[in-house]
Amino acid sequence: MALQWRATTWGGPESWELAEVEVPPPASGEVTIRVRAAGMNPADYKHVASERPGVVLPVAIGYEVSGELTAIGPDTVIGSGPASVGDEVLAFRVQGGYATELTVPAEKVFAKPADLSHPEAANLLLAGTTAAEMLEVTGVGRGETVLLHGGSGAVGVAVLQLAARRGARVIATASPASFDRVRAYGGVPVAYGPGLRARVEDAAGGAPVDAALDAVGTDEALEVSQELVGDRDRIVTIAAADRADERGIRWIAGSLPASAAYRDAVRAELIALAGEGALIVPVAATYPLRDMREALRVLAAGHPGGKLALVP
Ligand SMILES: NC(=O)c1ccc[n+]([C@@H]2O[C@H](COP(=O)([O-])OP(=O)(O)OC[C@H]3O[C@@H](n4cnc5c(N)ncnc54)[C@H](OP(=O)(O)O)[C@@H]3O)[C@@H](O)[C@H]2O)c1
């Protein structure tokens, strides 16, 4: 038996249950993982906040984990190749990662780089693959100037690091308390809030802003992006699904087939970068699995200061 957080009604984490569940033995193409850390993302609570078409309760919470293999289905290899019981792995995108143990499709599981802690590995891929896709769909390239909304957040710091590898300069919004984190990952910080456009133009020093990447979703972020970037195809949001169409800008999400395909394809590259120390996952805090609600309160307040993980 395992413990697993589940939403049994639509709504916030106060109504979720820590259920005792059977862990099915892995069939061919599946593996079982003992969870050492569950990554936490805003999607974990947003996706069960209200009823979603096609989704049936109870919903097991959590899209990414890191841990050890406890069982491997017959004739099964994982996403990174052959594996043995006891190997350290990370897995994304799974369902029900806020758990002590779970059985998942083997193709979503990869060998964990030895130098990555479990909380880091458990938080690498949701934010990392999103960041990579934001840069890809907007075609960010060498010598360009990019505006990033939410530069100090989980997706933001991944964008900063991957944009630097593409040779782009990033002007990134954050609150002043987060400026040092933005600078540490190579960004030029500017404060969000009234007067944002002028501050971005000032930071750009007369250079055009070639693309805008929004990881915040405020009207301010969308408006300043549209004022500074003429080509709507070079503006992407991950946090304003409800307003992207009317504004004629891009919206991407892991639930969209094209996004899922890109994100799956880039997983191995990001794991390799993280293993070399070339893609850092800053972890702000870990919490016992039972303290899920406290951790989600910090995450939902909007300024977690790095990634959070649940540790069984
Ligand atoms: N569509 C997708 O595929 C996808 C994937 C991943 C995430 N997301 C969404 O993207 C967003 C960011 O996710 P995350 O994991 O990076 O979150 P996070 O780590 O919690 O970061 C939140 C960021 O928002 C900033 N922020 C807070 N209030 C703000 C405001 N009023 N104006 C501007 N910035 C503000 C914070 O900056 P300071 O702390 O410096 O104030 C922080 O950098 C969430 O809405 C999440 O649901 C979407």
Short mmCIF file of C-alpha atoms and ligand atoms in Angstrom, two decimals:
data_model
loop_
_atom_site.label_atom_id
_atom_site.label_comp_id
_atom_site.label_asym_id
_atom_site.label_seq_id
_atom_site.Cartn_x
_atom_site.Cartn_y
_atom_site.Cartn_z
CA MET A 1 0.00 0.00 0.00
CA ALA A 2 1.06 3.60 -0.59
CA LEU A 3 -0.11 7.03 0.53
CA GLN A 4 -1.27 9.41 -2.19
CA TRP A 5 -2.88 12.86 -2.19
CA ARG A 6 -6.12 12.86 -4.18
CA ALA A 7 -8.75 15.47 -5.00
CA THR A 8 -12.10 13.86 -4.31
CA THR A 9 -14.12 17.00 -5.07
CA TRP A 10 -13.35 20.00 -7.30
CA GLY A 11 -11.74 22.76 -5.26
CA GLY A 12 -8.68 23.65 -3.23
CA PRO A 13 -6.23 21.42 -1.35
CA GLU A 14 -8.19 21.78 1.90
CA SER A 15 -10.63 19.21 0.45
CA TRP A 16 -7.98 16.74 -0.80
CA GLU A 17 -7.42 13.40 0.97
CA LEU A 18 -4.23 11.53 1.78
CA ALA A 19 -5.55 8.11 0.70
CA GLU A 20 -4.13 4.62 1.24
CA VAL A 21 -3.96 3.11 -2.23
CA GLU A 22 -2.86 -0.16 -3.80
CA VAL A 23 0.22 0.16 -6.00
CA PRO A 24 -0.42 -2.16 -8.95
CA PRO A 25 2.53 -4.36 -9.96
CA PRO A 26 3.98 -2.98 -13.19
CA ALA A 27 2.71 -4.52 -16.42
CA SER A 28 4.91 -4.65 -19.51
CA GLY A 29 5.87 -1.03 -20.33
CA GLU A 30 5.46 0.14 -16.73
CA VAL A 31 7.68 0.59 -13.68
CA THR A 32 7.07 1.27 -9.98
CA ILE A 33 8.89 4.14 -8.27
CA ARG A 34 9.44 4.72 -4.54
CA VAL A 35 9.10 8.50 -4.37
CA ARG A 36 11.93 10.41 -2.69
CA ALA A 37 10.63 13.83 -3.78
CA ALA A 38 7.53 15.06 -5.57
CA GLY A 39 7.95 18.23 -7.61
CA MET A 40 5.35 20.97 -7.08
CA ASN A 41 3.86 23.20 -9.77
CA PRO A 42 0.96 25.68 -9.89
CA ALA A 43 -0.78 23.25 -12.32
CA ASP A 44 -1.15 20.75 -9.43
CA TYR A 45 -3.87 22.81 -7.77
CA LYS A 46 -5.12 24.80 -10.78
CA HIS A 47 -6.12 21.66 -12.67
CA VAL A 48 -8.56 20.53 -9.96
CA ALA A 49 -9.78 23.94 -8.80
CA SER A 50 -12.98 23.55 -10.83
CA GLU A 51 -14.60 20.86 -12.95
CA ARG A 52 -12.73 20.00 -16.16
CA PRO A 53 -14.37 18.29 -19.11
CA GLY A 54 -13.28 14.67 -19.46
CA VAL A 55 -11.57 14.52 -16.05
CA VAL A 56 -13.09 12.11 -13.51
CA LEU A 57 -12.75 12.35 -9.70
CA PRO A 58 -10.82 11.32 -7.70
CA VAL A 59 -7.79 12.94 -9.32
CA ALA A 60 -4.38 11.86 -8.05
CA ILE A 61 -2.21 14.98 -7.71
CA GLY A 62 1.33 15.64 -8.93
CA TYR A 63 3.01 15.54 -12.34
CA GLU A 64 6.66 14.83 -11.56
CA VAL A 65 8.72 12.78 -9.12
CA SER A 66 12.20 11.54 -8.36
CA GLY A 67 12.96 8.30 -6.55
CA GLU A 68 14.10 4.68 -6.99
CA LEU A 69 12.73 1.85 -9.08
CA THR A 70 11.15 -0.84 -6.89
CA ALA A 71 9.76 -2.99 -9.73
CA ILE A 72 10.05 -3.21 -13.51
CA GLY A 73 7.46 -4.74 -15.82
CA PRO A 74 8.37 -7.68 -18.09
CA ASP A 75 10.50 -6.80 -21.15
CA THR A 76 10.54 -3.14 -20.14
CA VAL A 77 13.10 -0.39 -20.69
CA ILE A 78 12.68 3.16 -19.37
CA GLY A 79 12.88 6.40 -21.41
CA SER A 80 16.66 6.52 -21.05
CA GLY A 81 17.27 2.80 -21.78
CA PRO A 82 17.68 -0.41 -19.76
CA ALA A 83 17.22 -0.09 -15.99
CA SER A 84 17.41 -2.21 -12.82
CA VAL A 85 15.52 -2.27 -9.54
CA GLY A 86 17.15 0.23 -7.18
CA ASP A 87 18.16 2.68 -9.93
CA GLU A 88 17.52 6.35 -9.17
CA VAL A 89 15.12 7.87 -11.67
CA LEU A 90 12.97 10.91 -12.38
CA ALA A 91 9.58 10.77 -14.05
CA PHE A 92 7.43 13.28 -15.95
CA ARG A 93 4.57 13.63 -16.92
CA VAL A 94 2.92 11.24 -14.49
CA GLN A 95 -0.37 11.41 -12.60
CA GLY A 96 -0.30 11.12 -8.81
CA GLY A 97 3.24 12.07 -7.87
CA TYR A 98 2.24 13.39 -4.41
CA ALA A 99 2.64 9.83 -3.13
CA THR A 100 5.00 7.42 -1.41
CA GLU A 101 5.06 4.99 -4.37
CA LEU A 102 3.39 4.76 -7.77
CA THR A 103 3.37 2.74 -10.98
CA VAL A 104 3.85 4.74 -14.18
CA PRO A 105 4.49 4.29 -17.91
CA ALA A 106 8.19 3.43 -18.35
CA GLU A 107 8.69 5.81 -21.29
CA LYS A 108 8.13 8.75 -18.89
CA VAL A 109 11.00 7.62 -16.64
CA PHE A 110 14.68 8.56 -17.03
CA ALA A 111 17.88 7.80 -15.15
CA LYS A 112 18.49 10.54 -12.58
CA PRO A 113 21.83 12.33 -12.98
CA ALA A 114 23.89 11.47 -9.90
CA ASP A 115 24.71 15.09 -9.08
CA LEU A 116 21.06 16.14 -8.93
CA SER A 117 19.28 15.84 -5.57
CA HIS A 118 15.84 14.24 -5.58
CA PRO A 119 14.06 17.60 -4.97
CA GLU A 120 15.98 19.12 -7.91
CA ALA A 121 15.33 16.17 -10.21
CA ALA A 122 11.64 16.10 -9.27
CA ASN A 123 11.32 19.73 -10.34
CA LEU A 124 13.35 19.75 -13.53
CA LEU A 125 11.04 18.78 -16.34
CA LEU A 126 7.69 20.53 -16.06
CA ALA A 127 9.25 23.99 -15.79
CA GLY A 128 12.22 23.10 -18.00
CA THR A 129 10.30 21.70 -20.95
CA THR A 130 7.86 24.62 -20.77
CA ALA A 131 10.74 27.11 -20.85
CA ALA A 132 12.37 25.33 -23.78
CA GLU A 133 9.13 25.38 -25.75
CA MET A 134 8.56 29.10 -25.06
CA LEU A 135 11.96 29.88 -26.60
CA GLU A 136 11.39 27.48 -29.50
CA VAL A 137 7.94 28.72 -30.60
CA THR A 138 9.08 32.35 -30.51
CA GLY A 139 12.26 31.50 -32.42
CA VAL A 140 14.62 33.24 -30.00
CA GLY A 141 18.12 33.42 -31.45
CA ARG A 142 21.62 34.79 -31.03
CA GLY A 143 21.96 38.53 -30.43
CA GLU A 144 18.26 39.07 -29.80
CA THR A 145 16.67 40.98 -26.93
CA VAL A 146 13.82 39.17 -25.18
CA LEU A 147 11.29 40.37 -22.61
CA LEU A 148 10.42 37.72 -20.00
CA HIS A 149 7.57 38.21 -17.51
CA GLY A 150 8.18 36.24 -14.31
CA GLY A 151 11.95 35.93 -14.54
CA SER A 152 12.41 34.85 -10.92
CA GLY A 153 9.87 32.01 -11.08
CA ALA A 154 10.47 28.33 -11.78
CA VAL A 155 9.78 28.63 -15.49
CA GLY A 156 11.51 32.02 -15.54
CA VAL A 157 14.90 30.85 -14.28
CA ALA A 158 14.81 27.96 -16.76
CA VAL A 159 14.06 30.42 -19.59
CA LEU A 160 16.96 32.62 -18.46
CA GLN A 161 19.43 29.73 -18.56
CA LEU A 162 18.22 28.30 -21.87
CA ALA A 163 18.04 31.74 -23.51
CA ALA A 164 21.66 32.37 -22.55
CA ARG A 165 22.59 29.15 -24.35
CA ARG A 166 20.84 30.52 -27.46
CA GLY A 167 22.90 33.72 -27.17
CA ALA A 168 19.94 35.99 -26.39
CA ARG A 169 19.79 38.82 -23.86
CA VAL A 170 16.79 38.67 -21.51
CA ILE A 171 15.13 41.57 -19.72
CA ALA A 172 13.12 39.88 -16.99
CA THR A 173 10.39 41.21 -14.70
CA ALA A 174 10.53 40.36 -11.00
CA SER A 175 9.96 42.00 -7.64
CA PRO A 176 13.06 43.82 -6.32
CA ALA A 177 13.56 41.11 -3.68
CA SER A 178 14.16 38.66 -6.55
CA PHE A 179 16.53 40.81 -8.63
CA ASP A 180 19.65 38.97 -7.45
CA ARG A 181 18.15 35.62 -8.53
CA VAL A 182 17.40 37.02 -12.00
CA ARG A 183 20.96 38.37 -12.28
CA ALA A 184 22.43 35.06 -11.07
CA TYR A 185 20.88 33.33 -14.10
CA GLY A 186 22.01 36.00 -16.55
CA GLY A 187 18.91 38.19 -16.82
CA VAL A 188 18.56 41.98 -16.59
CA PRO A 189 15.90 42.52 -13.88
CA VAL A 190 13.17 45.16 -14.05
CA ALA A 191 10.32 45.60 -11.57
CA TYR A 192 6.81 44.77 -12.76
CA GLY A 193 4.05 47.33 -12.03
CA PRO A 194 3.10 50.77 -13.38
CA GLY A 195 5.72 52.23 -15.75
CA LEU A 196 6.93 48.77 -16.84
CA ARG A 197 7.16 49.66 -20.53
CA ALA A 198 9.53 52.59 -19.88
CA ARG A 199 11.74 50.46 -17.62
CA VAL A 200 12.00 47.73 -20.24
CA GLU A 201 12.87 50.28 -22.97
CA ASP A 202 15.46 51.77 -20.69
CA ALA A 203 17.00 48.34 -20.00
CA ALA A 204 16.97 47.56 -23.74
CA GLY A 205 19.06 50.68 -24.32
CA GLY A 206 17.48 51.49 -27.67
CA ALA A 207 17.57 47.93 -29.05
CA PRO A 208 14.27 46.54 -30.33
CA VAL A 209 12.56 43.90 -28.21
CA ASP A 210 12.43 40.90 -30.54
CA ALA A 211 10.18 38.53 -28.57
CA ALA A 212 8.13 38.44 -25.36
CA LEU A 213 7.65 35.38 -23.13
CA ASP A 214 4.94 35.60 -20.47
CA ALA A 215 5.04 33.32 -17.41
CA VAL A 216 2.78 35.56 -15.33
CA GLY A 217 -0.49 36.19 -17.21
CA THR A 218 -1.33 39.69 -15.97
CA ASP A 219 -2.94 42.20 -18.36
CA GLU A 220 0.11 44.38 -17.74
CA ALA A 221 2.42 41.63 -19.02
CA LEU A 222 0.31 41.06 -22.14
CA GLU A 223 -0.12 44.77 -22.90
CA VAL A 224 3.55 45.69 -22.54
CA SER A 225 4.49 42.65 -24.65
CA GLN A 226 2.16 43.79 -27.43
CA GLU A 227 3.36 47.40 -27.23
CA LEU A 228 7.01 46.39 -27.61
CA VAL A 229 6.90 43.36 -29.95
CA GLY A 230 5.25 44.01 -33.31
CA ASP A 231 5.13 40.40 -34.50
CA ARG A 232 2.32 38.65 -32.56
CA ASP A 233 3.86 35.26 -33.45
CA ARG A 234 6.83 36.17 -31.30
CA ILE A 235 4.73 36.67 -28.15
CA VAL A 236 3.86 33.58 -26.12
CA THR A 237 1.99 33.18 -22.85
CA ILE A 238 1.75 30.14 -20.61
CA ALA A 239 -0.48 31.81 -18.03
CA ALA A 240 -3.22 33.70 -19.95
CA ALA A 241 -5.07 30.93 -21.79
CA ASP A 242 -8.28 32.93 -21.50
CA ARG A 243 -6.93 36.06 -23.28
CA ALA A 244 -4.38 34.75 -25.80
CA ASP A 245 -6.81 34.21 -28.70
CA GLU A 246 -8.48 37.61 -28.45
CA ARG A 247 -5.05 39.25 -28.47
CA GLY A 248 -3.78 37.10 -31.32
CA ILE A 249 -0.75 35.84 -29.41
CA ARG A 250 0.52 32.32 -28.85
CA TRP A 251 -0.58 30.18 -25.89
CA ILE A 252 1.12 26.85 -25.15
CA ALA A 253 0.30 24.17 -22.58
CA GLY A 254 1.29 20.57 -21.93
CA SER A 255 -2.28 19.49 -22.70
CA LEU A 256 -1.94 20.62 -26.34
CA PRO A 257 -0.68 17.81 -28.63
CA ALA A 258 2.00 19.95 -30.31
CA SER A 259 3.31 21.13 -26.94
CA ALA A 260 3.31 17.60 -25.51
CA ALA A 261 5.28 16.31 -28.50
CA TYR A 262 7.90 19.07 -28.27
CA ARG A 263 8.23 18.70 -24.51
CA ASP A 264 8.61 14.91 -24.71
CA ALA A 265 11.31 15.31 -27.36
CA VAL A 266 13.35 17.78 -25.30
CA ARG A 267 13.30 15.85 -21.96
CA ALA A 268 16.54 13.93 -22.50
CA GLU A 269 18.46 17.05 -23.56
CA LEU A 270 17.36 18.94 -20.44
CA ILE A 271 18.27 16.03 -18.15
CA ALA A 272 21.72 15.94 -19.74
CA LEU A 273 22.17 19.70 -19.25
CA ALA A 274 21.08 19.45 -15.61
CA GLY A 275 23.48 16.54 -15.08
CA GLU A 276 26.36 18.70 -16.35
CA GLY A 277 25.39 21.58 -14.06
CA ALA A 278 24.38 23.66 -17.09
CA LEU A 279 20.71 23.88 -16.07
CA ILE A 280 20.18 24.61 -12.37
CA VAL A 281 16.91 23.92 -10.57
CA PRO A 282 16.84 26.22 -7.54
CA VAL A 283 14.97 24.53 -4.68
CA ALA A 284 13.62 26.94 -2.07
CA ALA A 285 12.20 24.42 0.41
CA THR A 286 11.09 20.84 0.98
CA TYR A 287 8.11 19.73 3.06
CA PRO A 288 7.01 16.36 4.45
CA LEU A 289 4.35 14.77 2.22
CA ARG A 290 1.77 15.25 4.98
CA ASP A 291 2.39 19.03 4.97
CA MET A 292 1.18 19.38 1.37
CA ARG A 293 -1.32 22.12 2.27
CA GLU A 294 1.33 24.33 3.88
CA ALA A 295 3.60 23.92 0.84
CA LEU A 296 0.78 24.73 -1.58
CA ARG A 297 -0.11 27.86 0.43
CA VAL A 298 3.43 29.11 -0.17
CA LEU A 299 3.31 28.19 -3.87
CA ALA A 300 -0.11 29.75 -4.48
CA ALA A 301 0.93 33.01 -2.82
CA GLY A 302 2.99 33.58 -5.99
CA HIS A 303 6.51 34.23 -4.65
CA PRO A 304 7.95 30.84 -3.65
CA GLY A 305 11.52 31.98 -4.36
CA GLY A 306 12.43 28.69 -6.08
CA LYS A 307 10.95 25.24 -6.45
CA LEU A 308 9.21 23.36 -3.66
CA ALA A 309 9.17 19.60 -3.17
CA LEU A 310 7.24 17.13 -1.01
CA VAL A 311 9.38 14.48 0.62
CA PRO A 312 7.61 11.27 1.78
N1 LIG B 1 1.00 26.56 -19.88
C1 LIG B 1 1.98 25.81 -19.41
O1 LIG B 1 2.44 24.87 -20.04
C2 LIG B 1 2.55 26.13 -18.06
C3 LIG B 1 3.65 25.41 -17.56
C4 LIG B 1 4.24 25.79 -16.35
C5 LIG B 1 3.70 26.87 -15.63
N2 LIG B 1 2.60 27.51 -16.14
C6 LIG B 1 2.06 28.70 -15.43
O2 LIG B 1 3.06 29.70 -15.47
C7 LIG B 1 3.02 30.48 -14.29
C8 LIG B 1 4.40 30.50 -13.64
O3 LIG B 1 4.70 29.19 -13.16
P1 LIG B 1 5.99 28.97 -12.23
O4 LIG B 1 6.03 27.53 -11.88
O5 LIG B 1 7.16 29.63 -12.85
O6 LIG B 1 5.54 29.82 -10.94
P2 LIG B 1 6.39 30.37 -9.71
O7 LIG B 1 7.68 29.67 -9.59
O8 LIG B 1 5.45 30.38 -8.56
O9 LIG B 1 6.73 31.87 -10.10
C9 LIG B 1 5.77 32.89 -10.04
C10 LIG B 1 6.42 34.16 -10.56
O10 LIG B 1 5.40 35.17 -10.73
C11 LIG B 1 5.97 36.40 -10.33
N3 LIG B 1 4.85 37.28 -9.95
C12 LIG B 1 4.03 37.14 -8.89
N4 LIG B 1 3.10 38.11 -8.91
C13 LIG B 1 3.35 38.87 -10.02
C14 LIG B 1 2.72 40.03 -10.60
N5 LIG B 1 1.66 40.63 -10.04
N6 LIG B 1 3.25 40.52 -11.75
C15 LIG B 1 4.33 39.94 -12.32
N7 LIG B 1 4.95 38.85 -11.82
C16 LIG B 1 4.46 38.34 -10.68
C17 LIG B 1 6.90 36.07 -9.20
O11 LIG B 1 7.92 37.04 -9.11
P3 LIG B 1 8.48 37.61 -7.71
O12 LIG B 1 8.46 36.47 -6.71
O13 LIG B 1 9.85 38.07 -8.06
O14 LIG B 1 7.54 38.71 -7.32
C18 LIG B 1 7.46 34.73 -9.65
O15 LIG B 1 8.59 34.92 -10.46
C19 LIG B 1 1.89 29.89 -13.44
O16 LIG B 1 0.71 30.62 -13.70
C20 LIG B 1 1.75 28.47 -13.96
O17 LIG B 1 0.46 27.95 -13.75
C21 LIG B 1 2.02 27.18 -17.31
#
